[in-house]
mmCIF file of C-alpha atoms in Angstrom:
data_model
loop_
_atom_site.group_PDB
_atom_site.id
_atom_site.type_symbol
_atom_site.label_atom_id
_atom_site.label_comp_id
_atom_site.label_asym_id
_atom_site.label_seq_id
_atom_site.Cartn_x
_atom_site.Cartn_y
_atom_site.Cartn_z
ATOM 1 C CA UNK O 1 -79.673 -34.768 4.877
ATOM 2 C CA UNK O 2 -82.121 -34.527 2.481
ATOM 3 C CA UNK O 3 -82.182 -32.435 -0.816
ATOM 4 C CA UNK O 4 -85.483 -30.377 1.186
ATOM 5 C CA UNK O 5 -83.346 -29.223 3.553
ATOM 6 C CA UNK O 6 -80.105 -27.928 1.154
ATOM 7 C CA UNK O 7 -82.591 -26.495 -0.927
ATOM 8 C CA UNK O 8 -84.153 -24.447 2.363
ATOM 9 C CA UNK O 9 -80.950 -24.148 3.462
ATOM 10 C CA UNK O 10 -79.648 -22.336 0.169
ATOM 11 C CA UNK O 11 -83.450 -20.145 0.239
ATOM 12 C CA UNK O 12 -82.024 -19.273 3.355
ATOM 13 C CA UNK O 13 -78.542 -18.176 2.460
ATOM 14 C CA UNK O 14 -80.184 -16.063 -0.439
ATOM 15 C CA UNK O 15 -82.458 -13.989 1.810
ATOM 16 C CA UNK O 16 -79.300 -13.276 4.054
ATOM 17 C CA UNK O 17 -77.537 -12.222 1.231
ATOM 18 C CA UNK O 18 -80.269 -10.000 0.367
ATOM 19 C CA UNK O 19 -80.372 -8.414 3.550
ATOM 20 C CA UNK O 20 -76.532 -8.011 3.289
ATOM 21 C CA UNK O 21 -76.997 -6.076 0.172
ATOM 22 C CA UNK O 22 -80.033 -4.139 1.830
ATOM 23 C CA UNK O 23 -77.923 -3.480 4.823
ATOM 24 C CA UNK O 24 -74.708 -2.173 2.950
ATOM 25 C CA UNK O 25 -76.739 -0.418 0.244
ATOM 26 C CA UNK O 26 -76.818 3.192 2.005
ATOM 27 C CA UNK O 27 -73.256 2.663 2.531
ATOM 28 C CA UNK O 28 -72.555 3.114 -1.558
ATOM 29 C CA UNK O 29 -75.281 5.845 -2.126
ATOM 30 C CA UNK O 30 -73.414 7.807 0.733
ATOM 31 C CA UNK O 31 -69.694 7.589 -0.178
ATOM 32 C CA UNK O 32 -70.497 7.936 -4.345
ATOM 33 C CA UNK O 33 -67.644 5.520 -4.711
ATOM 34 C CA UNK O 34 -65.782 5.899 -7.855
ATOM 35 C CA UNK O 35 -65.327 2.644 -9.984
ATOM 36 C CA UNK O 36 -61.863 1.564 -8.041
ATOM 37 C CA UNK O 37 -62.859 2.589 -5.229
ATOM 38 C CA UNK O 38 -66.677 0.561 -5.340
ATOM 39 C CA UNK O 39 -64.989 -2.498 -6.578
ATOM 40 C CA UNK O 40 -62.613 -2.523 -3.356
ATOM 41 C CA UNK O 41 -65.955 -1.447 -1.151
ATOM 42 C CA UNK O 42 -68.081 -4.417 -2.661
ATOM 43 C CA UNK O 43 -65.158 -6.815 -1.918
ATOM 44 C CA UNK O 44 -65.540 -5.735 1.668
ATOM 45 C CA UNK O 45 -69.096 -6.316 1.948
ATOM 46 C CA UNK O 46 -68.699 -9.857 0.159
ATOM 47 C CA UNK O 47 -66.109 -10.585 3.239
ATOM 48 C CA UNK O 48 -68.480 -9.375 5.717
ATOM 49 C CA UNK O 49 -71.653 -10.365 4.678
ATOM 50 C CA UNK O 50 -70.972 -14.065 4.035
ATOM 51 C CA UNK O 51 -71.458 -16.305 6.892
ATOM 52 C CA UNK O 52 -68.295 -17.808 8.300
ATOM 53 C CA UNK O 53 -69.293 -20.746 10.126
ATOM 54 C CA UNK O 54 -70.733 -24.109 8.542
ATOM 55 C CA UNK O 55 -74.404 -24.708 8.189
ATOM 56 C CA UNK O 56 -75.280 -26.975 11.354
ATOM 57 C CA UNK O 57 -75.200 -30.652 10.149
ATOM 58 C CA UNK O 58 -73.226 -30.024 6.777
ATOM 59 C CA UNK O 59 -70.837 -31.900 5.891
ATOM 60 C CA UNK O 60 -67.213 -30.194 5.286
ATOM 61 C CA UNK O 61 -67.260 -30.831 1.647
ATOM 62 C CA UNK O 62 -70.820 -29.991 1.016
ATOM 63 C CA UNK O 63 -70.095 -26.673 3.157
ATOM 64 C CA UNK O 64 -67.339 -25.922 0.439
ATOM 65 C CA UNK O 65 -69.287 -26.512 -2.170
ATOM 66 C CA UNK O 66 -72.633 -24.416 -0.854
ATOM 67 C CA UNK O 67 -70.110 -21.576 0.713
ATOM 68 C CA UNK O 68 -68.943 -21.264 -3.146
ATOM 69 C CA UNK O 69 -72.049 -21.115 -4.763
ATOM 70 C CA UNK O 70 -73.090 -18.471 -1.890
ATOM 71 C CA UNK O 71 -70.005 -16.549 -2.801
ATOM 72 C CA UNK O 72 -70.457 -16.832 -6.532
ATOM 73 C CA UNK O 73 -74.392 -15.432 -6.431
ATOM 74 C CA UNK O 74 -73.580 -13.000 -3.409
ATOM 75 C CA UNK O 75 -70.872 -11.128 -5.498
ATOM 76 C CA UNK O 76 -72.547 -11.439 -8.551
ATOM 77 C CA UNK O 77 -76.161 -9.719 -6.933
ATOM 78 C CA UNK O 78 -73.491 -6.838 -4.952
ATOM 79 C CA UNK O 79 -71.681 -6.016 -8.582
ATOM 80 C CA UNK O 80 -75.299 -5.615 -9.992
ATOM 81 C CA UNK O 81 -75.969 -3.299 -7.194
ATOM 82 C CA UNK O 82 -72.523 -1.755 -7.676
ATOM 83 C CA UNK O 83 -72.944 -1.310 -11.004
ATOM 84 C CA UNK O 84 -76.687 0.306 -10.659
ATOM 85 C CA UNK O 85 -75.351 2.892 -7.915
ATOM 86 C CA UNK O 86 -72.680 3.688 -10.418
ATOM 87 C CA UNK O 87 -74.684 4.390 -13.696
ATOM 88 C CA UNK O 88 -77.119 6.568 -11.611
ATOM 89 C CA UNK O 89 -73.985 9.110 -10.748
ATOM 90 C CA UNK O 90 -72.877 9.320 -14.780
ATOM 91 C CA UNK O 91 -76.007 11.149 -16.946
ATOM 92 C CA UNK O 92 -74.795 13.268 -19.702
ATOM 93 C CA UNK O 93 -77.144 16.567 -19.859
ATOM 94 C CA UNK O 94 -79.177 16.710 -22.889
ATOM 95 C CA UNK O 95 -78.511 13.373 -24.458
ATOM 96 C CA UNK O 96 -75.127 13.301 -25.242
ATOM 97 C CA UNK O 97 -74.011 11.210 -26.874
ATOM 98 C CA UNK O 98 -70.793 12.397 -29.588
ATOM 99 C CA UNK O 99 -68.002 14.701 -29.652
ATOM 100 C CA UNK O 100 -69.698 17.083 -31.768
ATOM 101 C CA UNK O 101 -72.552 17.248 -29.192
ATOM 102 C CA UNK O 102 -70.228 18.167 -26.458
ATOM 103 C CA UNK O 103 -68.963 21.010 -28.481
ATOM 104 C CA UNK O 104 -72.045 22.275 -29.002
ATOM 105 C CA UNK O 105 -72.759 21.817 -25.494
ATOM 106 C CA UNK O 106 -69.637 23.865 -24.368
ATOM 107 C CA UNK O 107 -70.724 26.456 -26.854
ATOM 108 C CA UNK O 108 -74.106 27.025 -24.953
ATOM 109 C CA UNK O 109 -72.655 26.873 -21.070
ATOM 110 C CA UNK O 110 -70.541 29.910 -22.411
ATOM 111 C CA UNK O 111 -73.331 32.006 -22.288
ATOM 112 C CA UNK O 112 -74.103 30.982 -18.772
ATOM 113 C CA UNK O 113 -70.853 32.275 -17.064
ATOM 114 C CA UNK O 114 -71.119 33.450 -13.873
ATOM 115 C CA UNK O 115 -74.518 31.725 -13.716
ATOM 116 C CA UNK O 116 -75.347 30.682 -10.348
ATOM 117 C CA UNK O 117 -78.836 28.392 -11.776
ATOM 118 C CA UNK O 118 -77.029 25.683 -13.212
ATOM 119 C CA UNK O 119 -77.011 21.956 -11.820
ATOM 120 C CA UNK O 120 -74.969 18.577 -12.261
ATOM 121 C CA UNK O 121 -76.722 15.609 -13.596
ATOM 122 C CA UNK O 122 -76.009 13.313 -11.349
ATOM 123 C CA UNK O 123 -74.017 12.787 -8.027
ATOM 124 C CA UNK O 124 -70.479 11.858 -7.612
ATOM 125 C CA UNK O 125 -69.175 13.972 -10.343
ATOM 126 C CA UNK O 126 -65.309 14.195 -9.862
ATOM 127 C CA UNK O 127 -64.089 18.286 -9.398
ATOM 128 C CA UNK O 128 -60.348 17.950 -10.954
ATOM 129 C CA UNK O 129 -57.630 19.817 -10.598
ATOM 130 C CA UNK O 130 -57.014 20.714 -13.752
ATOM 131 C CA UNK O 131 -59.682 20.838 -17.177
ATOM 132 C CA UNK O 132 -58.123 17.038 -18.344
ATOM 133 C CA UNK O 133 -57.436 13.727 -16.668
ATOM 134 C CA UNK O 134 -55.707 14.742 -13.551
ATOM 135 C CA UNK O 135 -56.201 14.814 -9.653
ATOM 136 C CA UNK O 136 -59.418 14.780 -7.969
ATOM 137 C CA UNK O 137 -60.421 17.408 -5.863
ATOM 138 C CA UNK O 138 -63.536 16.184 -4.148
ATOM 139 C CA UNK O 139 -67.340 15.628 -5.656
ATOM 140 C CA UNK O 140 -70.148 17.264 -7.035
ATOM 141 C CA UNK O 141 -73.585 16.227 -5.963
ATOM 142 C CA UNK O 142 -76.641 17.146 -7.487
ATOM 143 C CA UNK O 143 -77.746 18.798 -4.688
ATOM 144 C CA UNK O 144 -74.431 21.207 -4.268
ATOM 145 C CA UNK O 145 -75.402 24.837 -5.424
ATOM 146 C CA UNK O 146 -72.371 26.315 -7.564
ATOM 147 C CA UNK O 147 -70.925 29.231 -9.740
ATOM 148 C CA UNK O 148 -69.514 28.449 -13.445
ATOM 149 C CA UNK O 149 -66.122 30.628 -13.592
ATOM 150 C CA UNK O 150 -64.645 29.020 -16.709
ATOM 151 C CA UNK O 151 -65.159 26.626 -20.003
ATOM 152 C CA UNK O 152 -62.110 24.592 -21.542
ATOM 153 C CA UNK O 153 -61.185 21.328 -23.434
ATOM 154 C CA UNK O 154 -64.380 19.977 -22.371
ATOM 155 C CA UNK O 155 -64.245 21.342 -18.887
ATOM 156 C CA UNK O 156 -66.320 23.482 -16.707
ATOM 157 C CA UNK O 157 -64.506 25.332 -14.115
ATOM 158 C CA UNK O 158 -67.327 25.658 -10.984
ATOM 159 C CA UNK O 159 -66.998 27.031 -7.409
ATOM 160 C CA UNK O 160 -69.248 25.334 -4.716
ATOM 161 C CA UNK O 161 -71.130 27.926 -3.042
ATOM 162 C CA UNK O 162 -73.096 26.014 -1.221
ATOM 163 C CA UNK O 163 -72.587 22.402 -0.151
ATOM 164 C CA UNK O 164 -75.627 20.243 0.450
ATOM 165 C CA UNK O 165 -75.878 18.400 3.736
ATOM 166 C CA UNK O 166 -76.102 15.174 2.040
ATOM 167 C CA UNK O 167 -72.799 15.415 0.164
ATOM 168 C CA UNK O 168 -70.053 13.790 1.403
ATOM 169 C CA UNK O 169 -67.076 15.289 -0.771
ATOM 170 C CA UNK O 170 -67.623 18.687 -1.252
ATOM 171 C CA UNK O 171 -67.750 21.902 0.494
ATOM 172 C CA UNK O 172 -67.965 25.644 0.035
ATOM 173 C CA UNK O 173 -65.107 26.773 -1.628
ATOM 174 C CA UNK O 174 -64.417 23.896 -3.866
ATOM 175 C CA UNK O 175 -63.405 24.851 -7.031
ATOM 176 C CA UNK O 176 -61.886 22.992 -9.935
ATOM 177 C CA UNK O 177 -63.003 21.426 -13.202
ATOM 178 C CA UNK O 178 -65.852 19.071 -14.086
ATOM 179 C CA UNK O 179 -66.723 17.251 -17.179
ATOM 180 C CA UNK O 180 -69.140 19.769 -19.135
ATOM 181 C CA UNK O 181 -71.378 16.876 -20.444
ATOM 182 C CA UNK O 182 -72.234 16.340 -16.777
ATOM 183 C CA UNK O 183 -73.510 20.144 -16.103
ATOM 184 C CA UNK O 184 -76.735 21.733 -17.349
ATOM 185 C CA UNK O 185 -78.319 24.934 -17.368
ATOM 186 C CA UNK O 186 -82.497 25.604 -16.984
ATOM 187 C CA UNK O 187 -82.759 26.931 -20.876
ATOM 188 C CA UNK O 188 -85.686 24.832 -22.504
ATOM 189 C CA UNK O 189 -85.268 23.529 -25.781
ATOM 190 C CA UNK O 190 -85.757 26.415 -27.902
ATOM 191 C CA UNK O 191 -83.158 28.179 -26.127
ATOM 192 C CA UNK O 192 -80.882 25.185 -25.753
ATOM 193 C CA UNK O 193 -80.845 24.599 -29.715
ATOM 194 C CA UNK O 194 -80.044 28.430 -30.592
ATOM 195 C CA UNK O 195 -84.094 29.038 -31.863
ATOM 196 C CA UNK O 196 -84.273 31.807 -28.880
ATOM 197 C CA UNK O 197 -82.591 34.156 -26.562
ATOM 198 C CA UNK O 198 -81.068 32.755 -23.392
ATOM 199 C CA UNK O 199 -82.540 34.374 -20.811
ATOM 200 C CA UNK O 200 -79.932 36.723 -19.153
ATOM 201 C CA UNK O 201 -79.902 36.629 -15.312
ATOM 202 C CA UNK O 202 -80.526 39.646 -13.095
ATOM 203 C CA UNK O 203 -77.639 42.523 -12.557
ATOM 204 C CA UNK O 204 -76.340 41.287 -9.595
ATOM 205 C CA UNK O 205 -77.484 43.655 -6.560
ATOM 206 C CA UNK O 206 -74.756 43.316 -4.511
ATOM 207 C CA UNK O 207 -71.421 45.439 -5.487
ATOM 208 C CA UNK O 208 -70.698 45.223 -9.112
ATOM 209 C CA UNK O 209 -67.118 44.227 -9.533
ATOM 210 C CA UNK O 210 -65.100 44.527 -12.462
ATOM 211 C CA UNK O 211 -65.188 41.553 -14.904
ATOM 212 C CA UNK O 212 -61.835 40.877 -15.287
ATOM 213 C CA UNK O 213 -61.418 41.100 -11.740
ATOM 214 C CA UNK O 214 -63.639 38.165 -11.096
ATOM 215 C CA UNK O 215 -61.990 34.709 -10.225
ATOM 216 C CA UNK O 216 -59.548 32.533 -7.904
ATOM 217 C CA UNK O 217 -57.199 34.315 -5.572
ATOM 218 C CA UNK O 218 -54.266 32.777 -3.578
ATOM 219 C CA UNK O 219 -52.699 34.093 -0.073
ATOM 220 C CA UNK O 220 -49.312 32.265 0.712
ATOM 221 C CA UNK O 221 -45.860 32.430 2.018
ATOM 222 C CA UNK O 222 -44.304 30.222 -1.002
ATOM 223 C CA UNK O 223 -43.095 28.346 1.887
ATOM 224 C CA UNK O 224 -44.844 25.718 4.185
ATOM 225 C CA UNK O 225 -48.117 23.696 3.897
ATOM 226 C CA UNK O 226 -50.414 26.766 4.225
ATOM 227 C CA UNK O 227 -52.938 28.903 1.922
ATOM 228 C CA UNK O 228 -56.086 30.540 1.414
ATOM 229 C CA UNK O 229 -57.832 30.579 -1.256
ATOM 230 C CA UNK O 230 -60.415 33.258 -2.140
ATOM 231 C CA UNK O 231 -63.278 32.994 -5.312
ATOM 232 C CA UNK O 232 -64.286 36.871 -5.769
ATOM 233 C CA UNK O 233 -67.860 36.523 -7.925
ATOM 234 C CA UNK O 234 -69.243 39.565 -9.986
ATOM 235 C CA UNK O 235 -71.814 40.958 -7.300
ATOM 236 C CA UNK O 236 -68.901 41.342 -4.431
ATOM 237 C CA UNK O 237 -69.875 37.576 -2.707
ATOM 238 C CA UNK O 238 -66.829 35.590 -1.948
ATOM 239 C CA UNK O 239 -65.992 31.969 -1.039
ATOM 240 C CA UNK O 240 -63.071 30.356 0.381
ATOM 241 C CA UNK O 241 -61.118 27.416 2.218
ATOM 242 C CA UNK O 242 -58.000 28.004 4.587
ATOM 243 C CA UNK O 243 -55.760 25.125 5.500
ATOM 244 C CA UNK O 244 -52.443 24.753 7.149
ATOM 245 C CA UNK O 245 -51.170 21.274 7.925
ATOM 246 C CA UNK O 246 -48.538 20.424 10.579
ATOM 247 C CA UNK O 247 -47.497 17.245 10.148
ATOM 248 C CA UNK O 248 -44.749 17.290 12.843
ATOM 249 C CA UNK O 249 -47.000 17.873 15.807
ATOM 250 C CA UNK O 250 -48.202 14.733 16.718
ATOM 251 C CA UNK O 251 -50.492 13.129 19.497
ATOM 252 C CA UNK O 252 -51.097 9.710 20.860
ATOM 253 C CA UNK O 253 -54.761 10.029 19.263
ATOM 254 C CA UNK O 254 -53.468 11.945 16.427
ATOM 255 C CA UNK O 255 -49.969 10.514 14.978
ATOM 256 C CA UNK O 256 -50.698 12.121 11.648
ATOM 257 C CA UNK O 257 -50.546 15.584 12.584
ATOM 258 C CA UNK O 258 -52.564 18.778 12.731
ATOM 259 C CA UNK O 259 -54.727 20.460 10.002
ATOM 260 C CA UNK O 260 -56.119 23.470 10.448
ATOM 261 C CA UNK O 261 -59.167 24.477 8.378
ATOM 262 C CA UNK O 262 -61.896 27.275 7.792
ATOM 263 C CA UNK O 263 -64.161 27.116 4.881
ATOM 264 C CA UNK O 264 -65.732 30.272 4.148
ATOM 265 C CA UNK O 265 -68.356 32.594 2.636
ATOM 266 C CA UNK O 266 -68.735 36.734 2.508
ATOM 267 C CA UNK O 267 -69.615 39.560 1.060
ATOM 268 C CA UNK O 268 -67.825 42.884 -0.122
ATOM 269 C CA UNK O 269 -69.243 46.174 -0.694
ATOM 270 C CA UNK O 270 -68.948 50.000 -1.274
ATOM 271 C CA UNK O 271 -66.589 49.676 -4.069
ATOM 272 C CA UNK O 272 -64.971 52.975 -5.179
ATOM 273 C CA UNK O 273 -62.338 54.124 -7.092
ATOM 274 C CA UNK O 274 -58.921 55.048 -5.962
ATOM 275 C CA UNK O 275 -56.633 56.571 -8.293
ATOM 276 C CA UNK O 276 -56.689 55.175 -11.891
ATOM 277 C CA UNK O 277 -55.585 51.451 -10.788
ATOM 278 C CA UNK O 278 -57.275 50.441 -7.649
ATOM 279 C CA UNK O 279 -60.566 50.265 -5.743
ATOM 280 C CA UNK O 280 -61.690 50.273 -2.598
ATOM 281 C CA UNK O 281 -63.999 48.442 -0.701
ATOM 282 C CA UNK O 282 -65.821 47.421 2.863
ATOM 283 C CA UNK O 283 -66.013 44.046 4.348
ATOM 284 C CA UNK O 284 -69.878 43.513 4.524
ATOM 285 C CA UNK O 285 -69.883 40.001 5.496
ATOM 286 C CA UNK O 286 -67.765 36.995 6.542
ATOM 287 C CA UNK O 287 -69.354 34.033 6.943
ATOM 288 C CA UNK O 288 -67.177 31.086 8.718
ATOM 289 C CA UNK O 289 -69.325 27.955 8.085
ATOM 290 C CA UNK O 290 -70.014 25.922 11.326
ATOM 291 C CA UNK O 291 -67.369 23.166 11.734
ATOM 292 C CA UNK O 292 -65.705 20.928 14.775
ATOM 293 C CA UNK O 293 -62.689 19.503 16.001
ATOM 294 C CA UNK O 294 -62.180 16.304 15.255
ATOM 295 C CA UNK O 295 -59.805 13.656 14.397
ATOM 296 C CA UNK O 296 -59.804 11.276 11.565
ATOM 297 C CA UNK O 297 -57.434 9.181 9.458
ATOM 298 C CA UNK O 298 -54.602 10.005 12.537
ATOM 299 C CA UNK O 299 -54.900 13.606 11.836
ATOM 300 C CA UNK O 300 -56.286 16.410 14.347
ATOM 301 C CA UNK O 301 -58.755 18.838 12.621
ATOM 302 C CA UNK O 302 -59.029 22.147 14.028
ATOM 303 C CA UNK O 303 -61.491 24.517 13.116
ATOM 304 C CA UNK O 304 -59.988 28.064 12.595
ATOM 305 C CA UNK O 305 -60.481 31.328 11.394
ATOM 306 C CA UNK O 306 -60.632 32.577 7.406
ATOM 307 C CA UNK O 307 -56.906 33.619 7.341
ATOM 308 C CA UNK O 308 -56.193 36.730 5.614
ATOM 309 C CA UNK O 309 -59.602 38.202 5.382
ATOM 310 C CA UNK O 310 -60.392 37.811 9.024
ATOM 311 C CA UNK O 311 -59.516 40.954 11.118
ATOM 312 C CA UNK O 312 -59.988 43.347 8.329
ATOM 313 C CA UNK O 313 -62.731 45.596 7.602
ATOM 314 C CA UNK O 314 -61.377 47.510 4.107
ATOM 315 C CA UNK O 315 -59.722 46.345 1.254
ATOM 316 C CA UNK O 316 -57.741 47.424 -1.412
ATOM 317 C CA UNK O 317 -58.211 45.591 -5.467
ATOM 318 C CA UNK O 318 -55.339 46.414 -7.202
ATOM 319 C CA UNK O 319 -55.397 45.802 -11.583
ATOM 320 C CA UNK O 320 -52.661 44.862 -13.135
ATOM 321 C CA UNK O 321 -51.873 48.160 -14.223
ATOM 322 C CA UNK O 322 -51.145 49.490 -10.392
ATOM 323 C CA UNK O 323 -47.468 50.413 -10.164
ATOM 324 C CA UNK O 324 -45.586 49.018 -7.757
ATOM 325 C CA UNK O 325 -43.869 51.671 -6.223
ATOM 326 C CA UNK O 326 -47.390 52.720 -5.127
ATOM 327 C CA UNK O 327 -48.191 49.572 -3.214
ATOM 328 C CA UNK O 328 -47.440 49.537 0.728
ATOM 329 C CA UNK O 329 -44.102 47.200 2.126
ATOM 330 C CA UNK O 330 -46.214 45.081 3.479
ATOM 331 C CA UNK O 331 -48.086 44.658 0.084
ATOM 332 C CA UNK O 332 -44.281 43.997 -1.571
ATOM 333 C CA UNK O 333 -43.586 41.921 1.234
ATOM 334 C CA UNK O 334 -45.905 39.026 0.161
ATOM 335 C CA UNK O 335 -44.467 39.362 -3.218
ATOM 336 C CA UNK O 336 -41.561 38.925 -2.319
ATOM 337 C CA UNK O 337 -40.260 41.719 -4.427
ATOM 338 C CA UNK O 338 -38.869 44.615 -2.099
ATOM 339 C CA UNK O 339 -37.016 46.806 -4.532
ATOM 340 C CA UNK O 340 -39.283 47.268 -7.547
ATOM 341 C CA UNK O 341 -38.072 48.975 -10.773
ATOM 342 C CA UNK O 342 -38.883 52.022 -11.848
ATOM 343 C CA UNK O 343 -42.679 51.937 -13.817
ATOM 344 C CA UNK O 344 -42.803 48.180 -12.968
ATOM 345 C CA UNK O 345 -46.382 47.097 -12.866
ATOM 346 C CA UNK O 346 -48.194 44.497 -10.703
ATOM 347 C CA UNK O 347 -49.192 42.141 -13.770
ATOM 348 C CA UNK O 348 -52.140 40.710 -12.011
ATOM 349 C CA UNK O 349 -55.528 41.360 -9.790
ATOM 350 C CA UNK O 350 -54.572 41.440 -6.174
ATOM 351 C CA UNK O 351 -56.630 41.523 -2.872
ATOM 352 C CA UNK O 352 -54.941 43.818 -0.172
ATOM 353 C CA UNK O 353 -56.236 43.823 3.654
ATOM 354 C CA UNK O 354 -55.275 46.939 4.726
ATOM 355 C CA UNK O 355 -55.739 46.173 8.503
ATOM 356 C CA UNK O 356 -53.337 43.161 8.579
ATOM 357 C CA UNK O 357 -51.212 43.755 5.318
ATOM 358 C CA UNK O 358 -52.337 40.687 3.832
ATOM 359 C CA UNK O 359 -52.662 40.153 -0.099
ATOM 360 C CA UNK O 360 -53.874 37.696 -2.144
ATOM 361 C CA UNK O 361 -53.276 37.348 -5.899
ATOM 362 C CA UNK O 362 -55.102 36.539 -8.957
ATOM 363 C CA UNK O 363 -51.989 34.559 -10.327
ATOM 364 C CA UNK O 364 -49.582 32.990 -7.974
#
């Protein structure tokens, strides 16, 4: 074989490698993989993209040498693509480059608690269980809408209120902690630097909720793999997630069990005080996110209802000072506290469904 033949063959292989990267690049972009997962995906692309047979007429020794060159060149090309995609996911806001700048940014974000006009500065932002390097619940994308709930240890607690169609790993009701360096506000440079006042958002148009009552609520039995989490917002709107896993109920197509799920949003209205330690309000809207039954990873996912909220029309919002002697037996049942002591108080906020007796607690 002439040298020119092998040179042409090498060029063809390079073109094939580029085509392979172009074919698999959308997978990287859509899946928004983290460092470890990205490397695994890179290895998969290398194995899939490389031809397995010898070029026609090339001796075995030449084939081995050229395959090695192709693997090295292709691996380098894919590694560069992975690096470029990974960098696109992580852009700190306002040029933050030091701990001092992070602290200043966190202090500024404190002026935007419960704001709905914040945004992430990149894609694939890890939403963690705690305000530290902890379990990743999902990922926030630039196109998602969210509310800022709290700030702690350099992290911002957010809840997703609208998950974009292009977001593969977020959902309505996803709540957790994101590195605050990657959350930005609409303030101009003067406002951000403190030289001008921050424009405060307009008062909510819906039912104003007592400030201390805004936040997360949980409805669960304490036993079994089910729960409904709900985030109550200042204007009476809420977002939430219900999940119930039954790993023992299996079938030929779903050997890993069944998971019932519902992501939902809604609105409370007509808040009125009831006595000194409770408010009555009505359920003005309940909108489950559209979902279909499906099988994934051997699990049958079944779209369900917003358990704990569905079936209710009137709710009581109790304050921490509410006397347990004044609440219903259904309420006490969910507290696992059938005989309260005289004068004993609730100690947290609670949301009680008067029709079903289901109860959400701000501390669980």
